Amino acid sequence: MPDAIATARRVQDAAADDLETILADLARWVACDSPSGATDELDALAADIAETLAGAGFEAELVPSPAGLHVHAVLEGPGQARVALLCHHDTVFPLGTVARRPLRRDGGRLLGPGVADMKGGIAVAAHAARLLAAGERPFARLELVCVPDEEVRSEPIATQSRLAGFDAVLCMECGRPGGAVVAARKGGRWLDVVAHGRSAHAGSEPEHGRNAVLALARELPRIAALDRAREGLTLHVTRMHGGDVLNSIAGEARATIDMRAWHDADLDWAESELLRCNPHRGVTFTSGEHRLVTPPLERTAAVAALAGQADAIGAALGSPAPEISTGGVSDGCWTAGAGLPTLDGLGPVGALDHSPDEYIEIASVAPRCGLVAGLVAAIDAGLLRDLSR
Ligand SMILES: [Zn+2]
């Protein structure tokens, strides 16, 4: 797809010329502490991002939610593709972090709270889109989405329905050292297995009791053995609690199970196996009422095509973008779970997220702008036509 590569080269060169502007936006956004939950600070940052995008020609809207404002900024063009660039502006660092640990440059790296996760990704998305729109505009709708709660949410993005029917989502978490993009993420499920017995006085009439702790303890080795029963499936018992007082037969016990896998089908299977318990006289098992789910980002045919195209563009730009898989979750899991082909890890190359040493490589910013622009052009040229999503 030579057009996509030509577009990627043009945008990369333009981004290199504009690098100081791009880094100035990034510096201003890093300078705003924006921990999840601090809605005043998050909303002020969202307003700054929206204003910056409006100044670059986007139609920018701030959409309220209980977690804070979501930025939805749209460019329209004469093409076919509808593509979302998915970002988040919350970080894991508390208020006051920037004052203690401001953005700094160390050789070819920028360090600072949220510089990789993912204010660098917002800067790349914003400028890749702006520079793409200054040329061919190979899209029908290019929508930058920036959410305020990625680090803490365990349910779909509040404004996700706005992306229904989109051709693809490019998620702007940082690229991995070596330039890799993320073509698969494991999904996770967390739920309790609860044993229900009958409590009774342990001294005077223990024979009336049905010991839930003992029954659950006998089942847990069977449950733990489901770990790795299928390719890529991990399953671990992470918590256990049972009984109330020191002198009663335990009437109830529960254990939390952490399950992760590349495919929803494997998680469905593991979940169904949890309650296939052996008979325990007078003790029954149910699953607990709280069940947390993050869907996997499955490597569908469409995702594989996006990753293959990223690899080709990266090679042409001289900045490799091979694909990897990872166990960690991101908002890309939610869009993928909703059936939108999603490729992740398109932000600047960086690492050590959630730590004081978090960094991005400055030299990766312009190539990543080119990569994002080239992918949009390739999708517009029909990359994903007739592929299973
Ligand atoms: Zn992130």
Coordinates of C-alpha atoms and ligand atoms in Angstrom, one line a residue:
M1 CA 0.0 0.0 0.0
P2 CA 2.4 2.7 -1.2
D3 CA -0.1 5.5 -0.6
A4 CA -0.2 4.7 3.1
I5 CA 3.6 4.7 3.2
A6 CA 3.9 8.0 1.3
T7 CA 1.4 9.5 3.8
A8 CA 3.3 8.1 6.7
R9 CA 6.6 9.6 5.4
R10 CA 5.0 13.0 4.8
V11 CA 3.5 13.2 8.3
Q12 CA 6.7 12.0 9.9
D13 CA 8.7 14.7 8.2
A14 CA 6.1 17.4 9.1
A15 CA 6.1 16.2 12.7
A16 CA 9.9 16.3 12.8
D17 CA 9.7 19.9 11.6
D18 CA 7.0 20.7 14.3
L19 CA 8.7 18.7 17.0
E20 CA 9.1 21.7 19.4
T21 CA 5.4 22.5 19.1
I22 CA 4.4 18.9 19.8
L23 CA 6.7 18.7 22.8
A24 CA 5.4 22.0 24.1
D25 CA 1.8 20.6 24.2
L26 CA 3.2 17.5 25.9
A27 CA 5.0 19.6 28.5
R28 CA 1.9 21.6 29.2
W29 CA -0.2 18.5 29.7
V30 CA 2.4 16.8 31.9
A31 CA 2.6 20.0 34.0
C32 CA -1.0 19.4 35.1
D33 CA -1.4 16.7 37.8
S34 CA -4.4 14.6 36.8
P35 CA -4.9 11.6 39.0
S36 CA -8.1 9.5 38.4
G37 CA -10.8 10.9 40.6
A38 CA -9.5 14.5 40.8
T39 CA -12.4 15.8 38.6
D40 CA -11.5 19.5 38.9
E41 CA -8.0 18.9 37.7
L42 CA -9.1 16.3 35.1
D43 CA -11.7 18.7 33.7
A44 CA -9.3 21.6 33.5
L45 CA -6.9 19.4 31.5
A46 CA -9.7 18.1 29.3
A47 CA -10.6 21.7 28.5
D48 CA -6.9 22.5 27.6
I49 CA -6.8 19.4 25.3
A50 CA -10.1 20.3 23.6
E51 CA -8.9 23.9 23.1
T52 CA -5.7 22.8 21.6
L53 CA -7.5 20.5 19.2
A54 CA -10.1 23.2 18.3
G55 CA -7.2 25.5 17.5
A56 CA -5.9 22.7 15.1
G57 CA -9.2 22.6 13.3
F58 CA -11.0 19.8 15.1
E59 CA -14.7 20.1 16.1
A60 CA -14.1 19.6 19.8
E61 CA -16.7 18.6 22.3
L62 CA -16.5 18.1 26.1
V63 CA -18.9 15.3 27.1
P64 CA -19.7 15.1 30.9
S65 CA -19.7 11.9 32.9
P66 CA -19.5 11.2 36.7
A67 CA -15.8 10.6 36.3
G68 CA -15.2 13.9 34.5
L69 CA -15.2 15.3 31.0
H70 CA -14.5 13.2 28.0
V71 CA -12.9 14.9 25.0
H72 CA -14.4 14.0 21.6
A73 CA -12.7 15.9 18.8
V74 CA -13.6 15.3 15.2
L75 CA -12.0 15.9 11.8
E76 CA -14.0 15.1 8.7
G77 CA -12.6 14.3 5.3
P78 CA -13.6 13.1 1.8
G79 CA -12.6 9.5 2.4
Q80 CA -14.4 6.3 3.6
A81 CA -12.8 5.4 6.9
R82 CA -14.1 6.2 10.4
V83 CA -11.2 5.8 12.8
A84 CA -10.9 6.6 16.5
L85 CA -7.6 7.6 18.2
L86 CA -8.2 6.5 21.8
C87 CA -6.4 8.3 24.7
H88 CA -6.8 8.9 28.4
H89 CA -5.7 12.0 30.4
D90 CA -5.8 10.5 33.9
T91 CA -2.7 9.2 35.5
V92 CA -1.8 7.1 38.6
F93 CA 0.2 9.9 40.2
P94 CA -1.4 11.9 43.1
L95 CA -1.8 15.7 43.2
G96 CA 1.6 17.4 44.0
T97 CA 3.7 14.9 42.0
V98 CA 4.6 17.4 39.3
A99 CA 5.9 19.9 41.8
R100 CA 8.3 17.3 43.2
R101 CA 9.1 15.6 39.9
P102 CA 8.6 18.0 36.9
L103 CA 9.1 17.0 33.3
R104 CA 12.8 16.7 32.5
R105 CA 15.0 15.7 29.6
D106 CA 17.8 13.2 30.1
G107 CA 19.7 12.6 26.8
G108 CA 17.2 11.3 24.3
R109 CA 14.5 10.7 26.9
L110 CA 11.7 12.8 28.5
L111 CA 10.8 11.8 32.0
G112 CA 7.8 12.9 34.1
P113 CA 4.5 11.7 35.6
G114 CA 2.2 10.4 32.8
V115 CA 4.7 11.3 30.0
A116 CA 4.2 7.8 28.5
D117 CA 0.9 6.7 30.1
M118 CA -0.3 8.5 28.2
K119 CA 0.1 12.2 27.7
G120 CA 2.8 11.4 25.0
G121 CA 0.1 9.4 23.3
I122 CA -2.3 12.3 23.3
A123 CA 0.3 14.5 21.8
V124 CA 1.1 12.0 19.0
A125 CA -2.6 11.4 18.3
A126 CA -3.4 15.2 18.2
H127 CA -0.5 16.1 15.9
A128 CA -0.7 13.0 13.6
A129 CA -4.4 13.9 13.0
R130 CA -3.7 17.6 12.5
L131 CA -0.9 16.9 10.0
L132 CA -2.9 14.2 8.2
A133 CA -5.7 16.8 7.8
A134 CA -3.3 19.3 6.4
G135 CA -2.7 17.0 3.5
E136 CA -4.7 14.2 1.9
R137 CA -7.4 13.9 4.6
P138 CA -7.8 10.1 3.9
F139 CA -10.8 9.5 6.2
A140 CA -14.5 10.3 6.5
R141 CA -14.3 10.8 10.2
L142 CA -11.2 10.9 12.4
E143 CA -12.2 11.2 16.1
L144 CA -9.7 11.8 19.0
V145 CA -11.3 10.4 22.2
C146 CA -9.7 11.3 25.5
V147 CA -11.2 9.7 28.7
P148 CA -10.7 10.7 32.3
D149 CA -10.8 7.3 34.1
E150 CA -8.8 4.6 32.2
E151 CA -6.7 3.8 35.2
V152 CA -9.5 2.9 37.6
R153 CA -12.6 2.0 35.5
S154 CA -13.8 -1.6 35.3
E155 CA -16.6 -1.1 32.9
P156 CA -16.9 0.1 29.3
I157 CA -16.0 3.7 28.4
A158 CA -18.9 6.0 29.2
T159 CA -19.1 7.5 25.7
Q160 CA -18.2 4.3 23.8
S161 CA -21.5 4.2 21.9
R162 CA -20.4 7.2 19.9
L163 CA -17.9 4.9 18.2
A164 CA -20.4 2.3 17.1
G165 CA -19.8 1.2 13.5
F166 CA -16.3 2.7 13.3
D167 CA -13.8 0.8 11.1
A168 CA -11.0 0.7 13.7
V169 CA -9.6 2.1 16.9
L170 CA -6.0 3.0 17.4
C171 CA -5.2 3.0 21.1
M172 CA -2.4 5.4 22.1
E173 CA -0.7 3.6 25.0
C174 CA 3.0 3.9 24.6
G175 CA 5.0 1.8 22.1
R176 CA 7.2 -0.8 23.7
P177 CA 11.1 -0.5 23.7
G178 CA 12.1 -1.6 20.2
G179 CA 9.0 0.0 18.8
A180 CA 6.5 -2.8 19.2
V181 CA 2.7 -2.2 18.9
V182 CA 0.3 -4.3 20.9
A183 CA -1.9 -6.7 18.9
A184 CA -3.3 -8.8 21.8
R185 CA -4.1 -8.2 25.4
K186 CA -5.5 -10.8 27.8
G187 CA -8.9 -10.4 29.2
G188 CA -9.5 -10.8 32.9
R189 CA -12.3 -12.0 35.2
W190 CA -12.4 -11.8 38.9
L191 CA -15.1 -13.6 40.9
D192 CA -15.7 -15.4 44.2
V193 CA -16.5 -19.0 44.7
V194 CA -18.7 -19.2 47.8
A195 CA -19.3 -22.4 49.9
H196 CA -22.5 -22.5 51.9
G197 CA -22.6 -24.9 54.9
R198 CA -24.3 -24.6 58.3
S199 CA -22.8 -23.1 61.4
A200 CA -23.1 -24.8 64.8
H201 CA -21.5 -24.6 68.2
A202 CA -18.1 -26.3 67.9
G203 CA -18.1 -27.6 71.4
S204 CA -21.7 -28.6 72.2
E205 CA -23.2 -29.8 68.9
P206 CA -20.6 -29.8 66.1
E207 CA -22.5 -32.7 64.4
H208 CA -25.2 -30.2 63.4
G209 CA -22.7 -28.1 61.5
R210 CA -21.6 -28.4 57.8
N211 CA -18.1 -27.0 57.5
A212 CA -17.8 -24.6 54.6
V213 CA -14.1 -23.8 55.2
L214 CA -13.2 -27.5 54.9
A215 CA -15.3 -28.1 51.8
L216 CA -13.9 -25.0 50.1
A217 CA -10.3 -26.0 51.1
R218 CA -10.9 -29.4 49.4
E219 CA -12.1 -27.7 46.2
L220 CA -9.3 -25.1 45.8
P221 CA -6.6 -27.5 44.6
R222 CA -9.0 -28.7 41.9
I223 CA -9.7 -25.1 40.9
A224 CA -6.0 -24.1 41.0
A225 CA -5.2 -27.0 38.6
L226 CA -7.2 -25.1 35.9
D227 CA -4.2 -22.8 35.6
R228 CA -2.7 -23.3 32.1
A229 CA -5.3 -26.0 31.3
R230 CA -5.7 -24.1 28.0
E231 CA -3.1 -22.2 26.0
G232 CA -2.6 -18.8 27.5
L233 CA -5.1 -19.3 30.4
T234 CA -3.9 -18.4 33.8
L235 CA -6.0 -18.9 36.9
H236 CA -5.0 -18.1 40.5
V237 CA -6.7 -18.2 43.9
T238 CA -5.9 -14.7 45.2
R239 CA -8.0 -14.4 48.4
M240 CA -9.7 -16.7 50.9
H241 CA -12.0 -16.0 53.8
G242 CA -14.1 -18.3 55.9
G243 CA -15.9 -18.5 59.3
D244 CA -16.7 -15.7 61.7
V245 CA -15.8 -16.7 65.3
L246 CA -13.4 -19.0 66.9
N247 CA -15.9 -21.5 68.4
S248 CA -18.3 -22.2 65.6
I249 CA -18.3 -24.6 62.7
A250 CA -17.8 -22.3 59.7
G251 CA -21.1 -21.8 57.9
E252 CA -19.7 -19.9 54.9
A253 CA -16.4 -19.5 53.1
R254 CA -15.3 -17.7 49.9
A255 CA -12.3 -17.5 47.7
T256 CA -11.5 -15.0 44.9
I257 CA -10.3 -16.4 41.6
D258 CA -8.2 -14.3 39.1
M259 CA -8.5 -15.6 35.6
R260 CA -6.8 -14.3 32.4
A261 CA -6.8 -15.5 28.8
W262 CA -6.4 -14.4 25.2
H263 CA -9.9 -15.5 24.3
D264 CA -13.3 -15.0 25.8
A265 CA -14.1 -18.6 25.0
D266 CA -11.3 -19.8 27.4
L267 CA -12.6 -17.5 30.2
D268 CA -16.1 -18.8 29.6
W269 CA -14.8 -22.4 29.9
A270 CA -12.7 -21.7 33.0
E271 CA -15.7 -19.9 34.7
S272 CA -18.0 -22.9 34.0
E273 CA -15.4 -25.3 35.5
L274 CA -15.2 -23.4 38.8
L275 CA -18.5 -24.7 40.2
R276 CA -18.1 -28.3 39.0
C277 CA -17.5 -29.2 42.6
N278 CA -17.4 -32.7 44.2
P279 CA -20.1 -33.6 46.6
H280 CA -19.6 -32.4 50.2
R281 CA -22.2 -33.5 52.7
G282 CA -24.5 -30.5 53.2
V283 CA -22.3 -27.9 51.6
T284 CA -23.3 -26.2 48.3
F285 CA -21.4 -23.8 46.1
T286 CA -22.4 -20.7 44.2
S287 CA -20.5 -17.8 42.5
G288 CA -20.4 -14.5 44.4
E289 CA -22.5 -11.6 43.4
H290 CA -19.6 -9.4 42.4
R291 CA -18.0 -10.3 39.1
L292 CA -15.5 -8.0 37.4
V293 CA -14.8 -8.5 33.8
T294 CA -12.3 -6.9 31.3
P295 CA -12.6 -8.4 27.8
P296 CA -9.6 -9.5 25.9
L297 CA -8.2 -7.6 23.0
E298 CA -8.3 -10.6 20.7
R299 CA -6.0 -10.8 17.7
T300 CA -8.7 -11.1 15.1
A301 CA -8.0 -11.1 11.3
A302 CA -8.7 -7.4 11.3
V303 CA -6.2 -6.8 14.2
A304 CA -3.6 -9.0 12.4
A305 CA -4.0 -6.9 9.3
L306 CA -3.6 -3.7 11.3
A307 CA -0.4 -5.1 12.9
G308 CA 1.0 -6.3 9.6
Q309 CA 0.4 -2.8 8.1
A310 CA 2.1 -1.2 11.1
D311 CA 5.1 -3.5 10.6
A312 CA 5.3 -2.5 7.0
I313 CA 5.0 1.2 7.7
G314 CA 7.5 1.0 10.5
A315 CA 10.0 -0.7 8.2
A316 CA 9.5 1.9 5.5
L317 CA 10.1 4.7 8.1
G318 CA 13.2 3.1 9.5
S319 CA 11.5 2.8 12.9
P320 CA 10.4 -0.8 13.4
A321 CA 6.9 -1.5 14.7
P322 CA 6.7 -5.2 15.2
E323 CA 3.8 -6.7 17.2
I324 CA 3.7 -8.1 20.7
S325 CA 1.0 -9.5 23.1
T326 CA 0.7 -8.5 26.7
G327 CA -1.2 -9.6 29.8
G328 CA -2.0 -6.1 30.9
V329 CA -5.3 -4.4 30.2
S330 CA -6.1 -1.0 28.6
D331 CA -9.1 0.8 27.2
G332 CA -8.3 -1.0 23.9
C333 CA -9.8 -4.1 25.6
W334 CA -13.2 -2.3 25.9
T335 CA -13.4 -1.2 22.2
A336 CA -12.1 -4.6 21.1
G337 CA -14.7 -6.3 23.3
A338 CA -17.4 -4.2 21.6
G339 CA -16.3 -5.6 18.2
L340 CA -14.2 -2.7 17.0
P341 CA -10.8 -3.8 15.4
T342 CA -8.3 -2.3 17.8
L343 CA -4.5 -1.9 17.6
D344 CA -2.7 -0.6 20.7
G345 CA 0.7 0.7 21.7
L346 CA 0.8 3.4 19.0
G347 CA 2.0 6.2 21.4
P348 CA 5.6 7.2 21.5
V349 CA 8.1 4.5 22.5
G350 CA 8.5 4.4 26.2
A351 CA 8.3 2.3 29.3
L352 CA 8.3 2.0 33.1
D353 CA 4.7 3.3 33.3
H354 CA 3.3 3.9 36.9
S355 CA 6.9 4.3 38.2
P356 CA 9.0 7.4 38.9
D357 CA 11.3 6.4 36.0
E358 CA 8.5 6.4 33.4
Y359 CA 9.9 7.8 30.1
I360 CA 9.5 8.3 26.4
E361 CA 12.1 8.4 23.6
I362 CA 12.0 11.8 22.0
A363 CA 13.2 10.4 18.7
S364 CA 10.1 8.2 18.4
V365 CA 7.6 11.0 18.5
A366 CA 7.8 12.0 14.8
P367 CA 7.9 8.4 13.5
R368 CA 4.9 7.5 15.7
C369 CA 2.9 10.4 14.1
G370 CA 3.8 9.0 10.7
L371 CA 2.8 5.5 11.8
V372 CA -0.6 6.6 13.0
A373 CA -1.2 8.7 9.9
G374 CA -0.2 5.8 7.6
L375 CA -2.5 3.4 9.4
V376 CA -5.5 5.7 8.9
A377 CA -4.6 6.1 5.2
A378 CA -4.3 2.3 4.9
I379 CA -7.7 1.7 6.5
D380 CA -9.2 4.4 4.2
A381 CA -7.7 2.5 1.3
G382 CA -9.6 -0.7 2.3
L383 CA -7.1 -2.6 4.5
L384 CA -9.9 -4.1 6.6
R385 CA -12.5 -4.7 4.0
D386 CA -14.1 -8.1 4.2
L387 CA -12.0 -9.2 7.2
S388 CA -13.5 -10.7 10.3
R389 CA -13.5 -8.1 13.1
Ligands
ZN1 ZN -2.6 4.2 29.9

